PDB file of C-alpha atoms in Angstrom:
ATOM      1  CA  UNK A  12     -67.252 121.336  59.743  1.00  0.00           C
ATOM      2  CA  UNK A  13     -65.694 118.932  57.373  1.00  0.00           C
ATOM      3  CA  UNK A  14     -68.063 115.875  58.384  1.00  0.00           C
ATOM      4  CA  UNK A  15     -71.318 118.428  57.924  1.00  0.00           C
ATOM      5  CA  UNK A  16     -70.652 119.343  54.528  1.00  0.00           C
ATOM      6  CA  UNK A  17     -69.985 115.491  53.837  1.00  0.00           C
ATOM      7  CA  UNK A  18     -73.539 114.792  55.619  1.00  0.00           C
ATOM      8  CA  UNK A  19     -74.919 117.885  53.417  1.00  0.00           C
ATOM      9  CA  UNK A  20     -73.160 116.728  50.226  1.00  0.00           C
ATOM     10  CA  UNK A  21     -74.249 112.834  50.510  1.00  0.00           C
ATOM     11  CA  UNK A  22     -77.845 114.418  51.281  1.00  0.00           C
ATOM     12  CA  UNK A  23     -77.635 116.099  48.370  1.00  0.00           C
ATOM     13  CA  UNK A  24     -76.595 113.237  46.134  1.00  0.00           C
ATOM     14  CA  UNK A  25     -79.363 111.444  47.820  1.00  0.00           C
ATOM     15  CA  UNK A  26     -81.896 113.588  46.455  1.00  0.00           C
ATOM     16  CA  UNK A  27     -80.609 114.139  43.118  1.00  0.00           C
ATOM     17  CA  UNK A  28     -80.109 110.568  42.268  1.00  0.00           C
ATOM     18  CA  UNK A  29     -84.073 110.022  43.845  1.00  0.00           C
ATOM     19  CA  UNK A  30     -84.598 112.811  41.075  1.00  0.00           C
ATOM     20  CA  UNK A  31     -82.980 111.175  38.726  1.00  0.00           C
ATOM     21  CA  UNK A  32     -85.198 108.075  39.127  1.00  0.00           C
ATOM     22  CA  UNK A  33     -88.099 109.299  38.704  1.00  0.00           C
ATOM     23  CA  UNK A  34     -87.587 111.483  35.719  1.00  0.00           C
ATOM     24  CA  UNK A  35     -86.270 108.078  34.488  1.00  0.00           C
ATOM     25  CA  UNK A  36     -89.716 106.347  35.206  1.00  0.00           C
ATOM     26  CA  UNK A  37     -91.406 109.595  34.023  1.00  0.00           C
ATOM     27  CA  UNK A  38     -89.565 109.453  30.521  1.00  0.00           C
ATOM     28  CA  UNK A  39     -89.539 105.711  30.422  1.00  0.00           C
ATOM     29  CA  UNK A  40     -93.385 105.964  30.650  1.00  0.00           C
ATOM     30  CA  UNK A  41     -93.373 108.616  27.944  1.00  0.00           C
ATOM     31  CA  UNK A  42     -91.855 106.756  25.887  1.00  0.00           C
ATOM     32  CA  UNK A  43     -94.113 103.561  26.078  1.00  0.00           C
ATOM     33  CA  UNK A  44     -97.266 106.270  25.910  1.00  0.00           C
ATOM     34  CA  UNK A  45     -95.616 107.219  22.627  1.00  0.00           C
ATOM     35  CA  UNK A  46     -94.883 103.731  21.278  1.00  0.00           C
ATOM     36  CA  UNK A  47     -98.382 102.884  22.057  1.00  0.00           C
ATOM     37  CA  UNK A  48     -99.996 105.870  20.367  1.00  0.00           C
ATOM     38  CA  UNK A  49     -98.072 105.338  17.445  1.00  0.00           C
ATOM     39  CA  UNK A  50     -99.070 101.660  17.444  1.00  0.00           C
ATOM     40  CA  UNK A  51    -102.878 102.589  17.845  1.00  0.00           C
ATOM     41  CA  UNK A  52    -102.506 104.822  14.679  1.00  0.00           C
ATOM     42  CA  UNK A  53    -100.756 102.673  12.636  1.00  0.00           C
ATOM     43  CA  UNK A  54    -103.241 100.056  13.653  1.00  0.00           C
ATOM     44  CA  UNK A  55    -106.352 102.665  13.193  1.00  0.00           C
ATOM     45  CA  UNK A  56    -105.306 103.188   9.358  1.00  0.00           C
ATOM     46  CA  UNK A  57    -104.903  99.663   8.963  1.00  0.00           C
ATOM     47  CA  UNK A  58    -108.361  98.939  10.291  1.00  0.00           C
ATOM     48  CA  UNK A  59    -109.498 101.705   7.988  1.00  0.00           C
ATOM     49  CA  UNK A  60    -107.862 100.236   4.908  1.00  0.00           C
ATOM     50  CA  UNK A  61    -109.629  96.567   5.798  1.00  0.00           C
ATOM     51  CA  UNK A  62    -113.244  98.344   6.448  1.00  0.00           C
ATOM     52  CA  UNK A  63    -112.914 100.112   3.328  1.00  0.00           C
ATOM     53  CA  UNK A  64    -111.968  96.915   1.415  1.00  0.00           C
ATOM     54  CA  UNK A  65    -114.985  95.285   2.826  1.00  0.00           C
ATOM     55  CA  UNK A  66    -117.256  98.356   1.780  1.00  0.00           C
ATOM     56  CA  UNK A  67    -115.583  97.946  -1.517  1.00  0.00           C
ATOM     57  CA  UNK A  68    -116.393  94.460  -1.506  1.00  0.00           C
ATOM     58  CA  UNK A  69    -120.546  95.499  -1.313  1.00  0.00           C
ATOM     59  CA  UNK A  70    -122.301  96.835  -3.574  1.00  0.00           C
ATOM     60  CA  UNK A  71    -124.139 100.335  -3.017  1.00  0.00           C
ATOM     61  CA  UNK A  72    -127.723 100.361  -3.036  1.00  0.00           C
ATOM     62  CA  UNK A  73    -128.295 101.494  -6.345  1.00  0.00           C
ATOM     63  CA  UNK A  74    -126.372  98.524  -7.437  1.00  0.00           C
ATOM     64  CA  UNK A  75    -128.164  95.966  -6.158  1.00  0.00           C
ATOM     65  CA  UNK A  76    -130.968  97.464  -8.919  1.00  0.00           C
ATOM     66  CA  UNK A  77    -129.063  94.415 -11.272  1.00  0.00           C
ATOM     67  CA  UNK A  78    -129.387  92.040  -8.666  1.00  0.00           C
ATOM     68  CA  UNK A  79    -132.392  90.158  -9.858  1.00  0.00           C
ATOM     69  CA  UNK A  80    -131.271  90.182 -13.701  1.00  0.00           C
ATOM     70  CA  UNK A  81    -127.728  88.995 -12.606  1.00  0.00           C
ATOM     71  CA  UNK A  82    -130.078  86.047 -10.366  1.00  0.00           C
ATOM     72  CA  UNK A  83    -131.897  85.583 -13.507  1.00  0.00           C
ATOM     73  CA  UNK A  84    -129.302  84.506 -15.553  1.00  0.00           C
ATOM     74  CA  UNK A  85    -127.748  82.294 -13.314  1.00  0.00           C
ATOM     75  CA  UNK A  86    -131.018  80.532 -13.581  1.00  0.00           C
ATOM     76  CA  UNK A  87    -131.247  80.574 -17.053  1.00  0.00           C
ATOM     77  CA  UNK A  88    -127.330  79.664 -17.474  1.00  0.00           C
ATOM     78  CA  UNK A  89    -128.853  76.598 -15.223  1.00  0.00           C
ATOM     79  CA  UNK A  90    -131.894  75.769 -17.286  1.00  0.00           C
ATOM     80  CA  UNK A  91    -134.137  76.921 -14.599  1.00  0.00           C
ATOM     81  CA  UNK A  92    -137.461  78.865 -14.574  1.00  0.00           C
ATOM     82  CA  UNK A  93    -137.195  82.062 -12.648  1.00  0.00           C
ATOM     83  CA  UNK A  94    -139.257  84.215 -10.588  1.00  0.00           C
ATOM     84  CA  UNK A  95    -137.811  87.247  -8.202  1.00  0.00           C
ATOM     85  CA  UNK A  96    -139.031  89.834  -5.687  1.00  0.00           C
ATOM     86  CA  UNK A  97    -137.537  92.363  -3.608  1.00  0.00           C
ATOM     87  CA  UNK A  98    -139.310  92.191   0.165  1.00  0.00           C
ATOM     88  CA  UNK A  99    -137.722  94.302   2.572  1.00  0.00           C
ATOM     89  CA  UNK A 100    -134.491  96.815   3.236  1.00  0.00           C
ATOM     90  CA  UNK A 101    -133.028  97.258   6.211  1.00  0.00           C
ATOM     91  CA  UNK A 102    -130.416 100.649   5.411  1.00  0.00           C
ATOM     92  CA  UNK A 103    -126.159 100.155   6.337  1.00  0.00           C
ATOM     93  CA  UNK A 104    -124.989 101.688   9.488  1.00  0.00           C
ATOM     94  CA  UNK A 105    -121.526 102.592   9.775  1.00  0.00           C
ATOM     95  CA  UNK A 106    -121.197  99.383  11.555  1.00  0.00           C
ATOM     96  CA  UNK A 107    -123.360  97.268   9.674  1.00  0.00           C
ATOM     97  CA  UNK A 108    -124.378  96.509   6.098  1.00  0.00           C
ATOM     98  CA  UNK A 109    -127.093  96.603   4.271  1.00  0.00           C
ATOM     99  CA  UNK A 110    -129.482  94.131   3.897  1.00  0.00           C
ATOM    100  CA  UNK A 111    -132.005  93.601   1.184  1.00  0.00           C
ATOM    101  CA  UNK A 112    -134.114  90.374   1.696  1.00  0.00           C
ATOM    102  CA  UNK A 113    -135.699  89.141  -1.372  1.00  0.00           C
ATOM    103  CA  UNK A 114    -137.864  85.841  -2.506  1.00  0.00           C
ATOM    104  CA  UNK A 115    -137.053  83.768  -5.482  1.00  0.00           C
ATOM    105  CA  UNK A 116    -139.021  80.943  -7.160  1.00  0.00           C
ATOM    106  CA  UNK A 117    -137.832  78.391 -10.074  1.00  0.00           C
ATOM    107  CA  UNK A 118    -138.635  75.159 -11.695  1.00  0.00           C
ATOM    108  CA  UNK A 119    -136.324  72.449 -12.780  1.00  0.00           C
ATOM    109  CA  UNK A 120    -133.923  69.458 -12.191  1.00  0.00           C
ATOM    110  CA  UNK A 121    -132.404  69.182  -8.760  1.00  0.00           C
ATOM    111  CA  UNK A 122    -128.879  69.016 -10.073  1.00  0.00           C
ATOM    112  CA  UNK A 123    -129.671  72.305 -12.476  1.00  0.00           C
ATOM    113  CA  UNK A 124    -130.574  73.891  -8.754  1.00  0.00           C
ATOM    114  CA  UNK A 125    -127.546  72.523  -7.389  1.00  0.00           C
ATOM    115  CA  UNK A 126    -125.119  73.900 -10.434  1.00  0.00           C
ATOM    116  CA  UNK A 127    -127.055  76.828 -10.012  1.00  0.00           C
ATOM    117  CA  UNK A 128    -126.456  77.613  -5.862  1.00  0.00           C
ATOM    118  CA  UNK A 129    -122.445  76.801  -6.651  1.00  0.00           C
ATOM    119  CA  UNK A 130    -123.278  79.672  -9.553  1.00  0.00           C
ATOM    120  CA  UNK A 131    -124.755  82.106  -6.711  1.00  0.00           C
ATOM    121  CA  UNK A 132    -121.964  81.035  -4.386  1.00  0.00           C
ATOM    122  CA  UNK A 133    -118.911  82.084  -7.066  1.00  0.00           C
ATOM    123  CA  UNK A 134    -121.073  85.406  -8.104  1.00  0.00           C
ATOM    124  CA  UNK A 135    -119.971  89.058  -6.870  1.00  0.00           C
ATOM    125  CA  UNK A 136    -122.748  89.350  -4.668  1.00  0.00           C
ATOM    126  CA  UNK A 137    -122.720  88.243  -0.719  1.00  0.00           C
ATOM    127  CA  UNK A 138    -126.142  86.123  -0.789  1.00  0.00           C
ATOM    128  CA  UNK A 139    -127.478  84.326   2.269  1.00  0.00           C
ATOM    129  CA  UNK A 140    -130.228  82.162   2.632  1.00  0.00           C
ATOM    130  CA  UNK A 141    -133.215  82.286   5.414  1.00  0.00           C
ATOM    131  CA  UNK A 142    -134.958  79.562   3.523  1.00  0.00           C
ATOM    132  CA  UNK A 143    -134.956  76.629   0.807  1.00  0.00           C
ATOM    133  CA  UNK A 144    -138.402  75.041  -0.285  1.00  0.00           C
ATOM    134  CA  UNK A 145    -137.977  72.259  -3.035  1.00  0.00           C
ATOM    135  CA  UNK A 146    -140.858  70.376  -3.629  1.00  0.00           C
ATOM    136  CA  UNK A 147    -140.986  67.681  -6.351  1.00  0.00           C
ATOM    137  CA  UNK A 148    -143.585  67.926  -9.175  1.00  0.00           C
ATOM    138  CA  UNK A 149    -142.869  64.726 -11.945  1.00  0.00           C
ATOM    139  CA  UNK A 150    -139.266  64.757 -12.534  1.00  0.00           C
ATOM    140  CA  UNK A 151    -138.936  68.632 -11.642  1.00  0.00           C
ATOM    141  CA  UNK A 152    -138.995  70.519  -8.275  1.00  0.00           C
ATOM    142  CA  UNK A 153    -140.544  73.728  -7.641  1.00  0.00           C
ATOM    143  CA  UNK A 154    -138.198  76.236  -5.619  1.00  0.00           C
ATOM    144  CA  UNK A 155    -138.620  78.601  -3.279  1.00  0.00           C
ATOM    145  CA  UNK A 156    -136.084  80.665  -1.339  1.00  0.00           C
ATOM    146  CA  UNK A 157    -135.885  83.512   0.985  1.00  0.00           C
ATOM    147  CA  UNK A 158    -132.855  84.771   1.149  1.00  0.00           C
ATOM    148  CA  UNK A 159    -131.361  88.156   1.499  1.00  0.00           C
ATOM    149  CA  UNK A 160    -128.570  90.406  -0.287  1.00  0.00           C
ATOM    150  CA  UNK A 161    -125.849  92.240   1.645  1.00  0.00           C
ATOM    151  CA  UNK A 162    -125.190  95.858   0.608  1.00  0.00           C
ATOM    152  CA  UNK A 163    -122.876  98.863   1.336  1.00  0.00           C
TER     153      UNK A 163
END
C-alpha cells in the first residue's frame, strides 16, 4: 500500500512540476509579448514625433504661394535677373510630400549664380534641381533651371 501511494504521489509531483513548466514558458512568453508591445508603442510615438517634425519642416501648399518672391530675392540679393514659373503639382500623400516643379530663368555673372545656389541651399525651403542650363552671352550667362519645391 505504502509503495502505491509513493508511485501515486511521485506521479503526482511529476505532473505538477510539468505544470509548472509550462505556465513558466506561458508567462515567460507573456511577458516578452508585453515588453515588445510596449517597445512598439514607445517606438510608434517616437516615429510620430519625427514624421511630424519633418511635416513641420515643409511648408503647406498655400505657403509655397511666397515661393517665387522669396526665389526672387535671392536673385536680386545676387545681382541676378529673374524670371519664375510654377509648372506642375503633384499633391502629398500621407507617405509622401508634395511636390511643386517650377522653371526659373536669370542673367548674370557665374559667381553671382554660384553665391546665389549656396543662397537657395541655406533658405527654408527643400529645393531640388532636375536641370541647370548656363549658357554664356559676353561676360554674362543666361540660366535656366528646372527644379522642383517639396511641400507638406
Amino acid at each position: 500500500f505504502l509503495a502505491a501511494f509513493l508511485l501515486l504521489l511521485g506521479w503526482d509531483i511529476s505532473s505538477r512540476t510539468a505544470m509548472i513548466r509550462k505556465q513558466r514558458q506561458d508567462l515567460s512568453l507573456r511577458s516578452q509579448a508585453i515588453n515588445s508591445l510596449t517597445l512598439l508603442r514607445s517606438e510608434g510615438e517616437r516615429s510620430e514625433n519625427i514624421f511630424q517634425a519633418v511635416r513641420d519642416f515643409l511648408p503647406t501648399s498655400d505657403q509655397l504661394i511666397s515661393f517665387p518672391n522669396a526665389m526672387e530675392n535671392l536673385a536680386k540679393s545676387s545681382q541676378l535677373g529673374f524670371g519664375f514659373s510654377f509648372n506642375a503639382e503633384v499633391p502629398a500623400s500621407e507617405s509622401e510630400p508634395g511636390i511643386n516643379y517650377f522653371t526659373l530663368t536669370s542673367s548674370g555673372a557665374y559667381n553671382n549664380f554660384i553665391n546665389f545656389l549656396k543662397a537657395v541651399e541655406r533658405g527654408k525651403y527643400f529645393v531640388g534641381f532636375d536641370l541647370m542650363e548656363l549658357n554664356k552671352q559676353d561676360k554674362d550667362f543666361q540660366i535656366l533651371m528646372k527644379g522642383r519645391v517639396y511641400s507638406q
